[in-house]
Coordinates of N, CA and C in Angstrom, one line a residue:
X4 N 12.0 -41.9 58.6 CA 12.4 -40.6 58.2 C 12.2 -40.4 56.8
X5 N 11.7 -39.3 56.4 CA 11.4 -39.0 55.0 C 12.4 -37.9 54.5
X6 N 12.9 -38.1 53.4 CA 13.8 -37.0 52.8 C 13.1 -36.6 51.5
X7 N 12.9 -35.3 51.3 CA 12.3 -34.8 50.1 C 13.1 -33.5 49.6
X8 N 13.0 -33.3 48.4 CA 13.5 -32.1 47.8 C 12.4 -31.1 47.7
X9 N 12.6 -29.9 48.4 CA 11.5 -28.9 48.5 C 12.2 -27.6 48.0
X10 N 11.5 -26.9 47.1 CA 12.1 -25.6 46.7 C 12.1 -24.7 47.9
X11 N 13.2 -24.0 48.2 CA 13.3 -23.1 49.3 C 12.8 -21.7 48.9
X12 N 11.7 -21.2 49.4 CA 11.1 -20.0 49.0 C 11.2 -19.0 50.1
X13 N 11.8 -17.8 49.9 CA 11.7 -16.7 50.8 C 12.5 -16.9 52.1
X14 N 13.2 -17.9 52.3 CA 13.9 -18.1 53.6 C 14.8 -16.9 53.9
X15 N 15.7 -16.6 53.1 CA 16.4 -15.4 53.2 C 16.4 -14.7 51.9
X16 N 15.2 -14.2 51.5 CA 15.0 -13.6 50.2 C 15.8 -12.3 50.0
X17 N 15.6 -11.7 48.9 CA 16.4 -10.5 48.5 C 16.6 -9.5 49.6
X18 N 15.5 -9.0 50.2 CA 15.5 -8.0 51.2 C 16.3 -8.4 52.4
X19 N 16.1 -9.6 52.9 CA 16.8 -10.1 54.0 C 18.3 -10.3 53.7
X20 N 18.6 -10.7 52.5 CA 20.0 -10.9 52.1 C 20.7 -9.6 52.0
X21 N 20.0 -8.5 51.5 CA 20.7 -7.2 51.4 C 21.0 -6.7 52.8
X22 N 20.1 -6.8 53.7 CA 20.3 -6.3 55.1 C 21.4 -7.1 55.7
X23 N 21.3 -8.4 55.5 CA 22.3 -9.3 56.2 C 23.7 -9.0 55.7
X24 N 23.8 -8.8 54.4 CA 25.1 -8.5 53.8 C 25.6 -7.1 54.3
X25 N 24.7 -6.2 54.5 CA 25.1 -4.8 55.0 C 25.7 -5.0 56.4
X26 N 25.0 -5.7 57.3 CA 25.5 -5.9 58.7 C 26.8 -6.6 58.7
X27 N 26.9 -7.7 57.9 CA 28.1 -8.5 57.9 C 29.3 -7.6 57.4
X28 N 29.1 -6.9 56.3 CA 30.2 -6.0 55.8 C 30.5 -4.9 56.8
X29 N 29.6 -4.3 57.5 CA 29.8 -3.3 58.5 C 30.7 -3.9 59.6
X30 N 30.2 -5.0 60.2 CA 31.0 -5.6 61.3 C 32.4 -6.0 60.9
X31 N 32.5 -6.5 59.6 CA 33.8 -6.9 59.1 C 34.7 -5.7 59.0
X32 N 34.2 -4.6 58.4 CA 35.0 -3.4 58.2 C 35.5 -2.8 59.6
X33 N 34.6 -2.9 60.6 CA 35.0 -2.4 61.9 C 35.8 -3.3 62.7
X34 N 36.0 -4.5 62.2 CA 36.9 -5.5 62.9 C 36.3 -6.2 64.1
X35 N 35.0 -6.1 64.2 CA 34.4 -6.8 65.4 C 33.4 -7.9 64.9
X36 N 33.7 -8.5 63.8 CA 32.8 -9.5 63.3 C 32.5 -10.7 64.2
X37 N 33.4 -11.3 64.9 CA 33.1 -12.3 65.9 C 32.1 -11.9 67.0
X38 N 32.3 -10.7 67.5 CA 31.4 -10.2 68.5 C 30.0 -10.0 68.0
X39 N 29.9 -9.4 66.8 CA 28.6 -9.1 66.2 C 27.9 -10.5 65.9
X40 N 28.7 -11.4 65.4 CA 28.0 -12.7 65.1 C 27.5 -13.4 66.3
X41 N 28.3 -13.3 67.4 CA 27.8 -13.8 68.7 C 26.5 -13.2 69.2
X42 N 26.4 -11.8 69.0 CA 25.2 -11.1 69.3 C 24.1 -11.5 68.4
X43 N 24.3 -11.7 67.1 CA 23.3 -12.1 66.2 C 22.7 -13.4 66.6
X44 N 23.6 -14.3 67.0 CA 23.1 -15.7 67.4 C 22.3 -15.5 68.7
X45 N 22.7 -14.7 69.6 CA 22.0 -14.5 70.9 C 20.6 -13.9 70.6
X46 N 20.6 -12.9 69.7 CA 19.3 -12.2 69.4 C 18.4 -13.2 68.7
X47 N 18.9 -14.0 67.8 CA 18.1 -15.0 67.1 C 17.5 -16.0 68.0
X48 N 18.3 -16.4 69.0 CA 17.8 -17.4 70.0 C 16.7 -16.7 70.8
X49 N 16.9 -15.5 71.2 CA 15.9 -14.8 72.0 C 14.6 -14.7 71.3
X50 N 14.7 -14.4 70.0 CA 13.4 -14.3 69.2 C 12.8 -15.6 69.1
X51 N 13.5 -16.7 68.8 CA 12.9 -18.0 68.7 C 12.3 -18.6 70.0
X52 N 12.9 -18.1 71.1 CA 12.4 -18.6 72.4 C 11.3 -17.8 73.0
X53 N 11.0 -16.6 72.5 CA 10.0 -15.7 73.1 C 8.8 -15.5 72.2
X54 N 7.7 -16.0 72.6 CA 6.4 -15.7 71.9 C 6.1 -14.2 71.9
X55 N 6.3 -13.6 73.0 CA 6.0 -12.2 73.1 C 6.8 -11.3 72.2
X56 N 8.1 -11.7 72.1 CA 9.0 -10.9 71.2 C 8.6 -11.2 69.7
X57 N 8.3 -12.4 69.4 CA 7.9 -12.7 68.0 C 6.6 -11.9 67.7
X58 N 5.6 -11.8 68.6 CA 4.4 -11.1 68.4 C 4.7 -9.6 68.2
X59 N 5.6 -9.1 69.1 CA 5.9 -7.7 69.0 C 6.5 -7.4 67.6
X60 N 7.5 -8.2 67.2 CA 8.1 -7.9 65.9 C 7.2 -8.0 64.7
X61 N 6.2 -8.9 64.8 CA 5.2 -9.1 63.7 C 4.1 -8.1 63.7
X62 N 4.0 -7.3 64.7 CA 2.8 -6.3 64.9 C 2.9 -5.2 63.8
X63 N 2.1 -5.3 62.8 CA 2.1 -4.3 61.7 C 1.5 -2.9 62.1
X64 N 0.8 -2.9 63.3 CA 0.2 -1.6 63.7 C 1.2 -0.7 64.4
X65 N 2.3 -1.2 64.7 CA 3.3 -0.4 65.5 C 3.9 0.7 64.6
X66 N 4.0 1.9 65.2 CA 4.5 3.0 64.4 C 6.1 3.0 64.6
X67 N 6.7 3.8 63.8 CA 8.2 3.8 63.7 C 8.8 4.2 65.1
X68 N 8.3 5.2 65.7 CA 8.9 5.6 67.0 C 8.8 4.6 68.1
X69 N 7.6 4.0 68.1 CA 7.4 2.9 69.1 C 8.3 1.8 68.8
X70 N 8.4 1.4 67.6 CA 9.4 0.3 67.2 C 10.8 0.6 67.6
X71 N 11.2 1.8 67.3 CA 12.6 2.2 67.7 C 12.8 2.2 69.2
X72 N 11.8 2.8 69.9 CA 12.0 2.9 71.3 C 12.1 1.5 72.0
X73 N 11.2 0.7 71.6 CA 11.2 -0.7 72.2 C 12.4 -1.5 71.8
X74 N 12.8 -1.4 70.5 CA 14.0 -2.1 70.1 C 15.2 -1.6 70.8
X75 N 15.3 -0.3 71.0 CA 16.5 0.3 71.7 C 16.6 -0.2 73.2
X76 N 15.4 -0.2 73.8 CA 15.3 -0.8 75.2 C 15.7 -2.2 75.2
X77 N 15.2 -3.0 74.3 CA 15.5 -4.4 74.2 C 17.0 -4.7 74.0
X78 N 17.6 -3.9 73.0 CA 19.0 -4.1 72.7 C 19.9 -3.8 73.9
X79 N 19.5 -2.7 74.6 CA 20.2 -2.3 75.8 C 20.1 -3.3 77.0
X80 N 18.8 -3.8 77.1 CA 18.6 -4.8 78.2 C 19.3 -6.1 78.0
X81 N 19.4 -6.5 76.7 CA 20.1 -7.7 76.4 C 21.6 -7.5 76.3
X82 N 22.1 -6.3 76.4 CA 23.5 -6.0 76.5 C 24.2 -6.1 75.2
X83 N 23.6 -5.8 74.1 CA 24.2 -5.9 72.8 C 25.0 -4.6 72.5
X84 N 26.0 -4.8 71.6 CA 26.9 -3.7 71.3 C 26.3 -2.7 70.4
X85 N 27.1 -1.6 70.1 CA 26.6 -0.5 69.3 C 26.2 -0.9 67.9
X86 N 27.0 -1.7 67.3 CA 26.8 -2.1 65.9 C 25.4 -2.7 65.7
X87 N 25.1 -3.7 66.5 CA 23.8 -4.4 66.4 C 22.7 -3.5 66.8
X88 N 22.9 -2.7 67.9 CA 21.9 -1.8 68.4 C 21.5 -0.8 67.3
X89 N 22.5 -0.2 66.6 CA 22.2 0.7 65.5 C 21.6 0.1 64.4
X90 N 22.0 -1.2 64.0 CA 21.4 -1.9 62.9 C 20.0 -2.2 63.2
X91 N 19.6 -2.7 64.3 CA 18.2 -3.0 64.6 C 17.4 -1.7 64.6
X92 N 18.0 -0.5 65.0 CA 17.4 0.8 64.9 C 17.0 1.1 63.5
X93 N 17.9 0.8 62.6 CA 17.7 1.1 61.2 C 16.5 0.2 60.7
X94 N 16.6 -1.1 61.1 CA 15.5 -2.0 60.7 C 14.2 -1.5 61.2
X95 N 14.1 -1.0 62.4 CA 12.9 -0.4 63.0 C 12.4 0.8 62.2
X96 N 13.4 1.7 61.9 CA 13.1 2.9 61.2 C 12.5 2.6 59.8
X97 N 13.0 1.6 59.2 CA 12.6 1.2 57.9 C 11.3 0.3 57.9
X98 N 10.8 0.1 59.1 CA 9.6 -0.7 59.3 C 9.8 -2.2 58.8
X99 N 10.9 -2.7 59.1 CA 11.3 -4.1 58.7 C 11.4 -5.0 59.9
X100 N 10.9 -4.6 61.1 CA 11.0 -5.5 62.3 C 10.4 -6.9 62.0
X101 N 9.3 -7.0 61.2 CA 8.8 -8.4 61.0 C 9.8 -9.3 60.3
X102 N 10.8 -8.6 59.6 CA 11.8 -9.4 58.8 C 13.1 -9.6 59.6
X103 N 13.1 -9.2 60.8 CA 14.4 -9.2 61.6 C 14.9 -10.7 61.8
X104 N 14.0 -11.6 62.1 CA 14.5 -13.0 62.2 C 15.1 -13.5 60.9
X105 N 14.5 -13.3 59.8 CA 15.0 -13.7 58.5 C 16.3 -13.0 58.2
X106 N 16.5 -11.7 58.6 CA 17.7 -11.0 58.3 C 18.8 -11.6 59.2
X107 N 18.5 -11.9 60.5 CA 19.5 -12.5 61.3 C 19.9 -13.9 60.8
X108 N 18.9 -14.7 60.3 CA 19.3 -16.0 59.7 C 20.2 -15.8 58.5
X109 N 19.9 -14.7 57.7 CA 20.7 -14.4 56.6 C 22.2 -14.1 56.9
X110 N 22.4 -13.4 58.0 CA 23.7 -13.1 58.5 C 24.4 -14.3 58.8
X111 N 23.8 -15.2 59.6 CA 24.4 -16.5 60.0 C 24.7 -17.4 58.8
X112 N 23.7 -17.4 57.8 CA 23.9 -18.2 56.6 C 25.1 -17.7 55.8
X113 N 25.2 -16.4 55.7 CA 26.3 -15.7 54.9 C 27.6 -16.1 55.6
X114 N 27.7 -16.0 56.9 CA 28.9 -16.3 57.6 C 29.3 -17.8 57.3
X115 N 28.3 -18.7 57.4 CA 28.5 -20.1 57.2 C 29.0 -20.4 55.8
X116 N 28.4 -19.7 54.8 CA 28.7 -20.0 53.4 C 30.2 -19.5 53.2
X117 N 30.5 -18.4 53.7 CA 31.9 -17.8 53.5 C 32.9 -18.7 54.2
X118 N 32.5 -19.5 55.2 CA 33.5 -20.4 55.9 C 33.4 -21.8 55.3
X119 N 32.6 -22.0 54.3 CA 32.5 -23.3 53.6 C 31.5 -24.3 54.3
X120 N 30.7 -23.8 55.1 CA 29.7 -24.6 55.8 C 28.3 -24.5 55.1
X121 N 27.5 -25.5 55.4 CA 26.1 -25.4 54.9 C 25.3 -25.2 56.2
X122 N 24.1 -24.5 56.0 CA 23.3 -24.2 57.1 C 22.1 -25.2 57.2
X123 N 22.0 -25.8 58.3 CA 20.9 -26.7 58.6 C 19.8 -26.0 59.5
X124 N 18.6 -25.9 59.0 CA 17.6 -25.2 59.8 C 16.8 -26.4 60.5
X125 N 16.9 -26.4 61.8 CA 16.4 -27.5 62.6 C 15.1 -26.9 63.3
X126 N 14.0 -27.6 63.1 CA 12.8 -27.3 63.7 C 12.4 -28.5 64.6
X127 N 12.2 -28.2 65.9 CA 11.8 -29.3 66.8 C 10.7 -28.9 67.7
X128 N 10.0 -29.8 68.2 CA 8.8 -29.5 69.1 C 9.3 -28.9 70.4
X129 N 10.4 -29.4 70.9 CA 11.0 -28.9 72.1 C 12.4 -28.4 71.8
X130 N 13.0 -27.5 72.6 CA 14.4 -27.0 72.4 C 15.3 -28.2 72.5
X131 N 16.3 -28.3 71.7 CA 17.3 -29.4 71.8 C 18.3 -29.2 72.9
X132 N 18.6 -30.3 73.5 CA 19.7 -30.2 74.6 C 21.0 -30.5 73.9
X133 N 22.1 -30.4 74.6 CA 23.5 -30.5 74.1 C 23.7 -31.9 73.5
X134 N 23.2 -32.9 74.2 CA 23.3 -34.3 73.7 C 22.6 -34.5 72.4
X135 N 21.4 -34.0 72.3 CA 20.7 -34.1 71.0 C 21.4 -33.4 69.9
X136 N 21.9 -32.2 70.2 CA 22.6 -31.4 69.2 C 23.9 -32.2 68.7
X137 N 24.6 -32.8 69.6 CA 25.8 -33.5 69.1 C 25.4 -34.8 68.4
X138 N 24.3 -35.4 68.8 CA 23.9 -36.6 68.0 C 23.4 -36.2 66.6
X139 N 22.8 -35.1 66.5 CA 22.3 -34.6 65.2 C 23.5 -34.3 64.3
X140 N 24.5 -33.6 64.9 CA 25.8 -33.3 64.2 C 26.4 -34.6 63.6
X141 N 26.4 -35.7 64.4 CA 27.0 -36.9 64.0 C 26.2 -37.5 62.9
X142 N 24.8 -37.5 63.0 CA 24.0 -38.0 61.9 C 24.1 -37.3 60.6
X143 N 24.2 -36.0 60.7 CA 24.4 -35.1 59.5 C 25.7 -35.4 58.9
X144 N 26.8 -35.7 59.7 CA 28.1 -36.0 59.1 C 28.0 -37.3 58.4
X145 N 27.3 -38.3 59.0 CA 27.1 -39.6 58.3 C 26.3 -39.5 57.0
X146 N 25.5 -38.4 56.9 CA 24.7 -38.2 55.7 C 25.5 -37.4 54.7
X147 N 26.7 -37.0 55.0 CA 27.6 -36.3 54.1 C 27.7 -34.8 54.3
X148 N 27.1 -34.3 55.4 CA 27.2 -32.9 55.7 C 28.1 -32.7 56.9
X149 N 29.4 -32.8 56.6 CA 30.4 -32.7 57.7 C 30.6 -31.3 58.3
X150 N 30.5 -30.3 57.5 CA 30.6 -28.9 57.9 C 29.3 -28.3 57.9
X151 N 28.6 -28.4 59.1 CA 27.2 -27.9 59.2 C 27.1 -26.9 60.3
X152 N 26.4 -25.8 60.0 CA 26.1 -24.8 61.0 C 24.5 -24.9 61.2
X153 N 24.1 -25.1 62.5 CA 22.7 -25.3 62.7 C 22.0 -24.0 63.2
X154 N 20.8 -23.7 62.7 CA 19.9 -22.7 63.3 C 18.7 -23.5 63.8
X155 N 18.4 -23.2 65.1 CA 17.3 -24.0 65.7 C 16.1 -23.1 66.0
X156 N 14.9 -23.8 65.8 CA 13.6 -23.1 66.0 C 12.8 -24.2 66.7
X157 N 11.9 -23.7 67.6 CA 10.9 -24.6 68.2 C 9.6 -24.4 67.5
X158 N 8.9 -25.5 67.3 CA 7.6 -25.4 66.6 C 6.7 -26.5 67.2
X159 N 5.8 -26.1 68.1 CA 5.0 -27.0 68.8 C 4.0 -27.8 67.9
X160 N 3.8 -27.2 66.7 CA 2.9 -27.9 65.7 C 3.5 -29.2 65.2
X161 N 4.8 -29.5 65.4 CA 5.4 -30.7 65.0 C 5.0 -31.9 65.9
X162 N 4.5 -31.6 67.1 CA 4.0 -32.5 68.1 C 5.2 -33.4 68.7
X163 N 6.2 -33.6 68.0 CA 7.3 -34.4 68.5 C 8.3 -34.6 67.3
X164 N 9.5 -35.0 67.6 CA 10.5 -35.2 66.5 C 11.0 -33.9 66.0
X165 N 11.5 -33.9 64.8 CA 12.1 -32.6 64.2 C 12.1 -32.7 62.7
X166 N 12.3 -31.6 62.1 CA 12.6 -31.5 60.7 C 13.9 -30.8 60.5
X167 N 14.7 -31.2 59.6 CA 16.0 -30.6 59.3 C 16.0 -30.2 57.8
X168 N 16.2 -28.9 57.5 CA 16.3 -28.5 56.1 C 17.7 -28.0 55.8
X169 N 18.3 -28.6 54.8 CA 19.6 -28.2 54.3 C 19.4 -27.9 52.8
X170 N 19.5 -26.6 52.5 CA 19.2 -26.2 51.1 C 17.8 -26.6 50.8
X171 N 17.7 -27.4 49.7 CA 16.3 -27.8 49.3 C 16.0 -29.2 49.8
X172 N 16.8 -29.8 50.6 CA 16.6 -31.2 51.2 C 16.0 -31.0 52.5
X173 N 14.9 -31.8 52.7 CA 14.1 -31.7 54.0 C 14.1 -33.1 54.6
X174 N 14.7 -33.3 55.8 CA 14.6 -34.5 56.5 C 13.5 -34.4 57.6
X175 N 12.5 -35.2 57.5 CA 11.3 -35.0 58.4 C 11.1 -36.2 59.2
X176 N 11.3 -36.1 60.5 CA 11.1 -37.2 61.5 C 10.0 -36.8 62.5
X177 N 9.3 -35.7 62.1 CA 8.3 -35.2 63.1 C 7.0 -36.1 63.1
X178 N 6.3 -36.0 64.2 CA 5.1 -36.8 64.4 C 4.0 -36.2 63.4
X179 N 4.0 -34.9 63.3 CA 3.0 -34.2 62.4 C 3.3 -34.7 60.9
X180 N 4.6 -34.8 60.5 CA 4.9 -35.3 59.2 C 4.5 -36.8 59.0
X181 N 4.7 -37.6 60.0 CA 4.3 -39.0 60.0 C 2.8 -39.1 59.8
X182 N 2.1 -38.3 60.6 CA 0.6 -38.3 60.5 C 0.1 -37.9 59.2
X183 N 0.7 -36.9 58.6 CA 0.4 -36.4 57.2 C 0.6 -37.5 56.2
X184 N 1.8 -38.2 56.3 CA 2.1 -39.3 55.4 C 1.1 -40.5 55.6
X185 N 0.7 -40.8 56.8 CA -0.2 -41.8 57.1 C -1.6 -41.5 56.5
X186 N -2.0 -40.2 56.7 CA -3.3 -39.8 56.1 C -3.3 -39.9 54.6
X187 N -2.2 -39.5 54.0 CA -2.1 -39.6 52.5 C -2.1 -41.0 52.1
X188 N -1.5 -41.9 52.8 CA -1.5 -43.3 52.4 C -2.8 -43.9 52.6
X189 N -3.6 -43.5 53.6 CA -4.9 -44.0 53.8 C -5.9 -43.5 52.7
X190 N -5.7 -42.3 52.2 CA -6.5 -41.8 51.1 C -6.3 -42.6 49.9
X191 N -5.0 -43.0 49.7 CA -4.7 -43.8 48.5 C -5.2 -45.2 48.6
X192 N -5.4 -45.7 49.8 CA -5.9 -47.1 50.0 C -7.4 -47.1 49.8
X193 N -8.1 -46.0 50.0 CA -9.6 -46.0 50.0 C -10.2 -46.1 48.7

């Protein structure tokens, strides 16, 4: 396993943080923050697990009406409440659907920070099962991160293993990372 300090750029940059704060404050003011946070997690999971949804959100050719229509249908189909449905509508109206995943990550990071937790961004080649999640929590606690909230993403480019980013610290146990380190070592030996 390799641990490196990497500057964190644009993960939840200014735009995503402003939208995330707006949704968090709105849900908090209306008194349904736990429900909205659950919906945010579910939508974030749906985005990370669906290639089609990620492609739809990233499509820059989509006009505002099409984005609003499809996002409204999606929010209704997934059974999300009025607050998140209207929020995603505003995101679509402002042509920010490509930033939706970062905004949702920002909401979860804000909630974790306010509860005194750190956010661990976990990227794995395959989705984690419950046993792997609990083992990772134990390992992170051993490394000094006892209050950790995890966001999970699948990335087939890792080939196997995972990367875990906490702030500017990156733990890399992926096969792709090992191959890169091996290739760099071989360059140095030549």
